[in-house]
Short mmCIF file of C-alpha atoms in Angstrom, two decimals:
data_model
loop_
_atom_site.label_atom_id
_atom_site.label_comp_id
_atom_site.label_asym_id
_atom_site.label_seq_id
_atom_site.Cartn_x
_atom_site.Cartn_y
_atom_site.Cartn_z
CA MET S 30 -17.12 -3.35 -5.32
CA LYS S 31 -14.36 -5.96 -5.44
CA LEU S 32 -13.10 -7.45 -8.69
CA ALA S 33 -10.63 -10.21 -9.49
CA SER S 34 -9.38 -12.37 -12.36
CA LEU S 35 -9.77 -16.13 -12.33
CA LYS S 36 -7.05 -18.35 -13.80
CA THR S 37 -8.39 -19.96 -16.98
CA GLY S 38 -5.28 -20.89 -18.92
CA SER S 39 -5.64 -17.77 -21.04
CA ARG S 40 -3.32 -14.79 -20.60
CA ASP S 41 -6.00 -12.48 -19.25
CA GLY S 42 -8.13 -14.79 -17.09
CA ALA S 43 -11.86 -14.32 -16.51
CA LEU S 44 -13.38 -11.34 -14.71
CA LEU S 45 -14.92 -12.08 -11.31
CA VAL S 46 -17.04 -10.04 -8.96
CA VAL S 47 -16.03 -10.92 -5.39
CA SER S 48 -18.19 -10.55 -2.29
CA LYS S 49 -17.30 -7.95 0.33
CA ASP S 50 -16.19 -10.65 2.79
CA MET S 51 -14.16 -12.28 -0.01
CA ASN S 52 -15.80 -15.65 0.58
CA ARG S 53 -17.73 -15.93 -2.71
CA ALA S 54 -17.32 -14.93 -6.33
CA VAL S 55 -19.11 -15.12 -9.64
CA VAL S 56 -17.93 -15.01 -13.27
CA VAL S 57 -19.45 -12.05 -15.13
CA SER S 58 -18.59 -12.77 -18.75
CA GLN S 59 -22.04 -11.50 -19.77
CA ILE S 60 -20.86 -8.02 -18.70
CA ALA S 61 -17.14 -8.17 -19.50
CA LYS S 62 -14.94 -11.16 -20.16
CA THR S 63 -11.78 -9.66 -18.65
CA MET S 64 -10.71 -6.90 -16.29
CA GLN S 65 -9.19 -5.01 -19.21
CA GLU S 66 -12.46 -5.12 -21.12
CA ALA S 67 -14.29 -3.83 -18.05
CA ILE S 68 -11.96 -0.88 -17.48
CA GLU S 69 -11.95 0.08 -21.16
CA ASN S 70 -15.75 0.33 -21.09
CA TRP S 71 -16.14 1.40 -17.46
CA ASP S 72 -19.14 3.70 -17.83
CA ALA S 73 -21.06 0.89 -19.56
CA THR S 74 -19.88 -2.01 -17.38
CA ARG S 75 -19.92 -0.40 -13.93
CA PRO S 76 -23.72 -0.41 -13.42
CA GLY S 77 -24.03 -4.11 -14.26
CA LEU S 78 -21.06 -5.02 -12.08
CA ASP S 79 -22.52 -3.02 -9.19
CA LYS S 80 -25.80 -4.91 -9.49
CA VAL S 81 -24.03 -8.28 -9.44
CA TYR S 82 -22.01 -7.16 -6.41
CA GLU S 83 -25.20 -6.24 -4.56
CA GLN S 84 -26.79 -9.61 -5.40
CA LEU S 85 -23.62 -11.49 -4.48
CA ASN S 86 -23.49 -9.85 -1.05
CA ALA S 87 -27.17 -10.69 -0.57
CA ASP S 88 -26.28 -14.34 -1.37
CA ILE S 89 -28.99 -14.72 -4.02
CA LEU S 90 -26.85 -15.74 -7.02
CA LYS S 91 -27.12 -19.44 -7.85
CA ASP S 92 -23.95 -19.46 -9.94
CA ALA S 93 -21.75 -18.00 -7.18
CA PHE S 94 -18.99 -20.23 -5.82
CA ALA S 95 -16.57 -20.28 -2.91
CA LEU S 96 -13.54 -18.10 -3.62
CA ASP S 97 -10.17 -19.84 -3.69
CA VAL S 98 -7.51 -17.12 -3.71
CA SER S 99 -4.89 -19.58 -4.98
CA LYS S 100 -6.82 -19.76 -8.26
CA LEU S 101 -6.62 -16.04 -8.92
CA GLU S 102 -4.39 -14.18 -11.32
CA SER S 103 -3.30 -10.64 -10.61
CA PRO S 104 -6.46 -8.50 -11.05
CA PHE S 105 -4.79 -7.36 -14.26
CA PRO S 106 -2.75 -10.38 -15.38
CA ARG S 107 -0.99 -7.97 -17.75
CA SER S 108 -1.34 -4.29 -18.51
CA TYR S 109 -0.63 -1.95 -21.38
CA GLN S 110 1.26 0.28 -18.96
CA PHE S 111 2.65 0.10 -15.43
CA LEU S 112 4.15 3.24 -13.90
CA ASP S 113 5.64 3.46 -10.44
CA GLY S 114 6.54 6.56 -8.52
CA SER S 115 8.51 7.23 -5.36
CA VAL S 116 6.54 9.77 -3.37
CA TYR S 117 7.49 8.76 0.16
CA LEU S 118 10.65 10.82 0.15
CA HIS S 119 11.94 9.28 3.37
CA HIS S 120 12.21 5.95 1.52
CA MET S 121 13.88 7.51 -1.51
CA GLU S 122 16.42 9.29 0.67
CA LYS S 123 17.28 6.10 2.51
CA ALA S 124 17.47 3.92 -0.61
CA ARG S 125 19.79 6.36 -2.38
CA LYS S 126 21.96 6.74 0.67
CA ALA S 127 22.37 2.96 0.80
CA ARG S 128 23.80 2.84 -2.71
CA GLY S 129 25.80 6.04 -2.37
CA ALA S 130 23.67 8.09 -4.77
CA GLU S 131 22.73 11.76 -4.50
CA MET S 132 19.11 12.90 -4.46
CA PRO S 133 17.86 14.40 -7.77
CA PRO S 134 17.91 18.20 -7.63
CA ASN S 135 14.19 18.46 -8.49
CA TYR S 136 12.87 15.61 -6.33
CA LYS S 137 10.66 17.96 -4.31
CA THR S 138 9.19 19.76 -7.32
CA GLU S 139 8.15 16.84 -9.53
CA PRO S 140 7.57 13.13 -8.80
CA LEU S 141 10.17 10.49 -9.53
CA MET S 142 8.64 7.84 -11.80
CA TYR S 143 9.70 4.92 -13.98
CA GLN S 144 7.90 2.71 -16.49
CA GLY S 145 8.07 -0.93 -15.44
CA LEU S 146 7.51 -4.38 -16.86
CA SER S 147 3.82 -5.02 -17.50
CA ASP S 148 3.46 -7.84 -20.04
CA ARG S 149 2.98 -10.32 -17.20
CA PHE S 150 2.36 -9.84 -13.49
CA CYS S 151 2.87 -12.46 -10.80
CA GLY S 152 -0.30 -13.79 -9.17
CA PRO S 153 -1.00 -12.89 -5.51
CA THR S 154 -0.12 -16.38 -4.25
CA GLU S 155 2.18 -17.45 -7.08
CA THR S 156 5.79 -18.34 -6.33
CA MET S 157 8.15 -15.50 -7.24
CA VAL S 158 11.25 -16.80 -8.97
CA PHE S 159 14.59 -14.96 -8.98
CA PRO S 160 17.60 -16.08 -11.01
CA ASP S 161 20.14 -15.66 -8.21
CA ALA S 162 19.97 -14.94 -4.46
CA THR S 163 23.16 -12.85 -4.69
CA LEU S 164 21.13 -10.20 -6.54
CA GLU S 165 19.71 -9.19 -3.14
CA PRO S 166 15.98 -9.66 -3.83
CA ASP S 167 13.73 -7.30 -1.90
CA TYR S 168 10.01 -6.59 -1.71
CA GLU S 169 8.34 -3.18 -1.65
CA ALA S 170 4.87 -2.78 -0.13
CA GLU S 171 2.84 -0.23 -2.08
CA VAL S 172 -0.65 0.92 -3.03
CA ALA S 173 -1.49 1.34 -6.72
CA ILE S 174 -4.36 2.93 -8.60
CA VAL S 175 -5.87 1.99 -11.97
CA VAL S 176 -7.18 4.67 -14.31
CA ASP S 177 -9.48 4.79 -17.32
CA ASP S 178 -8.43 6.68 -20.46
CA VAL S 179 -6.59 9.83 -19.40
CA PRO S 180 -6.06 12.50 -22.08
CA MET S 181 -2.62 14.02 -22.52
CA GLY S 182 -2.22 17.17 -20.46
CA THR S 183 -4.88 16.35 -17.87
CA SER S 184 -4.45 18.63 -14.86
CA LYS S 185 -4.33 17.65 -11.21
CA LEU S 186 -7.73 19.29 -10.82
CA ASP S 187 -9.28 16.81 -13.28
CA ALA S 188 -7.11 13.77 -12.54
CA GLY S 189 -9.23 12.33 -9.71
CA LYS S 190 -12.18 11.45 -11.92
CA HIS S 191 -10.00 9.00 -13.83
CA ILE S 192 -9.14 6.81 -10.80
CA LYS S 193 -11.39 3.74 -10.94
CA LEU S 194 -9.68 0.98 -8.94
CA VAL S 195 -7.16 0.54 -6.13
CA MET S 196 -4.89 -2.47 -5.48
CA LEU S 197 -1.99 -3.45 -3.24
CA LEU S 198 1.35 -3.83 -4.98
CA ASN S 199 4.56 -5.70 -4.29
CA ASP S 200 7.15 -4.01 -6.47
CA TYR S 201 10.06 -6.42 -6.27
CA THR S 202 13.59 -5.00 -6.56
CA LEU S 203 16.97 -6.65 -7.04
CA ARG S 204 19.01 -4.30 -4.88
CA SER S 205 22.48 -5.29 -6.04
CA LEU S 206 21.55 -4.44 -9.64
CA THR S 207 20.29 -0.95 -8.79
CA LYS S 208 23.85 -0.01 -7.81
CA THR S 209 25.16 -0.77 -11.30
CA GLU S 210 22.11 -0.19 -13.46
CA LEU S 211 20.84 3.22 -12.34
CA PRO S 212 24.19 5.04 -12.66
CA LYS S 213 24.01 4.31 -16.39
CA GLY S 214 21.31 6.97 -16.51
CA PHE S 215 18.80 4.96 -18.51
CA GLY S 216 16.50 3.74 -15.71
CA PHE S 217 15.48 0.31 -14.42
CA MET S 218 15.61 -2.82 -16.53
CA GLN S 219 17.08 -5.91 -14.88
CA ALA S 220 16.74 -4.55 -11.34
CA LYS S 221 12.95 -4.53 -11.59
CA PRO S 222 11.49 -7.96 -12.42
CA THR S 223 7.75 -8.56 -12.54
CA SER S 224 5.52 -7.20 -9.78
CA ALA S 225 2.64 -8.75 -7.85
CA PHE S 226 -0.75 -7.32 -6.90
CA SER S 227 -3.44 -8.09 -4.33
CA PRO S 228 -6.07 -10.76 -5.04
CA VAL S 229 -8.74 -8.13 -5.65
CA ALA S 230 -8.98 -4.58 -6.94
CA VAL S 231 -11.58 -2.38 -5.26
CA THR S 232 -13.58 0.66 -6.28
CA LEU S 233 -13.12 3.86 -4.30
CA ASP S 234 -16.44 3.54 -2.48
CA GLU S 235 -15.13 0.39 -0.78
CA LEU S 236 -12.57 2.56 1.01
CA GLY S 237 -15.10 4.93 2.57
CA ASN S 238 -13.63 7.95 4.32
CA LYS S 239 -10.17 6.38 4.27
CA TRP S 240 -9.91 7.66 0.68
CA ASP S 241 -9.77 11.46 0.72
CA GLY S 242 -9.85 11.98 -3.05
CA GLU S 243 -6.07 12.01 -3.42
CA LYS S 244 -4.68 9.28 -1.16
CA LEU S 245 -5.56 6.38 1.11
CA HIS S 246 -5.20 6.59 4.89
CA LEU S 247 -4.67 3.11 6.32
CA PRO S 248 -1.74 1.06 7.63
CA LEU S 249 -0.10 -1.22 5.07
CA ILE S 250 1.05 -4.40 6.80
CA SER S 251 3.95 -6.42 5.44
CA GLY S 252 6.30 -9.10 6.68
CA ILE S 253 8.49 -12.10 5.93
CA ASN S 254 7.92 -15.65 7.20
CA GLY S 255 5.13 -14.52 9.52
CA LYS S 256 7.23 -11.80 11.18
CA GLN S 257 5.87 -8.32 10.65
CA MET S 258 8.28 -5.83 9.11
CA GLY S 259 6.04 -2.81 9.43
CA GLN S 260 2.66 -1.14 9.14
CA PRO S 261 3.26 2.44 7.95
CA ASN S 262 0.20 4.54 7.21
CA THR S 263 -0.20 5.12 3.48
CA GLY S 264 -1.56 8.64 3.89
CA LYS S 265 1.24 9.95 6.11
CA ASP S 266 4.41 11.50 4.68
CA MET S 267 3.14 11.12 1.10
CA PHE S 268 4.85 14.13 -0.50
CA PHE S 269 3.05 13.83 -3.86
CA THR S 270 -0.47 12.36 -4.19
CA TYR S 271 -1.98 10.07 -6.83
CA LEU S 272 -3.37 13.16 -8.56
CA ASP S 273 0.16 14.55 -8.86
CA LEU S 274 1.32 11.22 -10.28
CA ILE S 275 -1.42 11.19 -12.93
CA GLU S 276 -0.71 14.79 -13.94
CA HIS S 277 3.01 14.02 -14.18
CA ALA S 278 2.51 10.81 -16.16
CA CYS S 279 0.22 12.33 -18.79
CA ARG S 280 2.16 15.53 -19.39
CA THR S 281 3.38 14.37 -22.83
CA ARG S 282 1.30 11.25 -23.44
CA SER S 283 -2.20 9.96 -22.93
CA LEU S 284 -2.72 7.04 -20.54
CA SER S 285 -4.73 4.11 -21.84
CA ALA S 286 -7.47 2.54 -19.74
CA GLY S 287 -5.98 -0.02 -17.40
CA THR S 288 -2.77 1.91 -16.78
CA ILE S 289 -1.52 1.05 -13.29
CA ILE S 290 0.23 3.71 -11.21
CA GLY S 291 2.07 2.89 -7.98
CA ALA S 292 3.27 5.43 -5.44
CA GLY S 293 6.41 3.69 -4.20
CA SER S 294 7.34 1.83 -1.05
CA VAL S 295 5.26 3.18 1.84
CA THR S 296 7.28 4.55 4.71
CA ASN S 297 6.69 6.99 7.57
CA GLN S 298 9.23 9.23 9.20
CA ASP S 299 8.17 7.73 12.52
CA GLU S 300 10.26 4.56 12.45
CA ALA S 301 8.03 3.00 15.10
CA SER S 302 5.74 2.14 12.16
CA GLY S 303 8.43 -0.20 10.86
CA PHE S 304 9.47 -0.72 7.28
CA GLY S 305 7.91 -1.53 3.91
CA CYS S 306 10.97 -3.27 2.47
CA VAL S 307 14.14 -5.05 3.60
CA ALA S 308 16.46 -2.28 2.41
CA GLU S 309 14.98 0.23 4.84
CA ALA S 310 15.33 -2.18 7.76
CA ARG S 311 18.96 -2.76 6.84
CA ILE S 312 19.72 0.96 6.61
CA HIS S 313 18.14 1.50 10.03
CA GLU S 314 20.18 -1.36 11.50
CA GLN S 315 23.36 0.01 9.97
CA MET S 316 22.70 3.42 11.49
CA MET S 317 21.73 2.09 14.92
CA HIS S 318 24.08 -0.87 15.35
CA GLY S 319 26.86 -0.39 12.83
CA LYS S 320 25.81 -3.31 10.64
CA ALA S 321 22.73 -4.70 8.89
CA SER S 322 21.26 -7.95 10.20
CA THR S 323 18.00 -8.44 8.25
CA PRO S 324 18.82 -10.59 5.20
CA PHE S 325 17.45 -9.95 1.75
CA LEU S 326 14.90 -12.47 0.47
CA LYS S 327 16.17 -16.00 0.05
CA ASP S 328 14.91 -19.32 -1.26
CA GLY S 329 11.90 -20.55 0.73
CA ASP S 330 10.96 -17.21 2.30
CA GLU S 331 7.33 -16.09 2.22
CA VAL S 332 6.39 -12.42 1.80
CA TYR S 333 2.98 -11.11 2.80
CA ILE S 334 1.33 -7.73 2.28
CA GLU S 335 -2.18 -6.86 3.47
CA MET S 336 -4.41 -3.96 4.50
CA LEU S 337 -7.22 -4.19 7.06
CA ASP S 338 -10.21 -1.94 7.61
CA ASP S 339 -11.16 -0.52 11.02
CA GLN S 340 -13.01 -3.75 11.83
CA GLY S 341 -9.92 -5.85 11.11
CA GLN S 342 -11.26 -7.26 7.83
CA SER S 343 -8.99 -7.62 4.79
CA ILE S 344 -9.87 -5.08 2.12
CA PHE S 345 -7.84 -6.41 -0.82
CA GLY S 346 -6.91 -9.91 0.36
CA ALA S 347 -3.27 -10.70 1.05
CA ILE S 348 -0.34 -10.93 -1.31
CA ARG S 349 1.30 -14.07 0.04
CA GLN S 350 4.16 -15.42 -2.04
CA LYS S 351 6.93 -17.95 -1.64
CA ILE S 352 10.35 -16.99 -2.92
CA GLN S 353 12.40 -19.31 -5.14
CA THR S 354 15.96 -18.68 -6.27
CA LEU S 355 17.46 -20.78 -9.05
#
């Protein structure tokens, strides 16, 4: 099943069920008015949503309409909690090397995670505004999960049953600020502005055998101004899985329904797969040629992130955003 949120002028939009081919959609306020309402009552709402999805794909719903992705909010226009990890250690090692930072001593025994801004997310085709191009804006192509209510202390063994939805994520980073902000020892604040998510969130059954219960095994395509930056496989070189991330996140707190958990910028050790952010490309160029040539994001650039199934069809729709610097 594919779900989205329609722009309505309200902060949370209106819940949509979207057809498998992403050509049609229908408002389902009779089941749940918003995505947050649906996830908070998932056991009650899921059967009705599944039925609508089946009817929508059969093209028998009179109130269905053509889907215009530009009229969509983020699937969750805002969330009570957004957590992002860094489980592709090759990316973490490169990013820290670029700013002259040492790796944490326990980075291979427990996941690195931060709590990010979540009171408003950027829509999948909405212009992303940065205050200053000198802050070195960068994108990070990721995959995120959405959970229902997770009790404190939930083990890895039980974590999988709480994963309800999957989305693509662009976790924007202002690279110049990480160099001054993180050494303070109090985590991200200014260096991590709002994030953006794919047009639709999908249930696990939409992913078929590409979801193995802990992670997703498909290339994540990203690029700038139509030029592909990379297509690393999300299941390769993932040191910790989504189950590890859930267990880590709920060690001392419960997670409320609708909590979003990202796994960090996707990268493979095989550099033939390319890169999931500008910083990695620049580090590679520095190592190979003595200087970086790929610029950070600038005014007028367009970032895209997408994932295709084995038949070449878009699973989540594309994050496609123009960049504006003030």
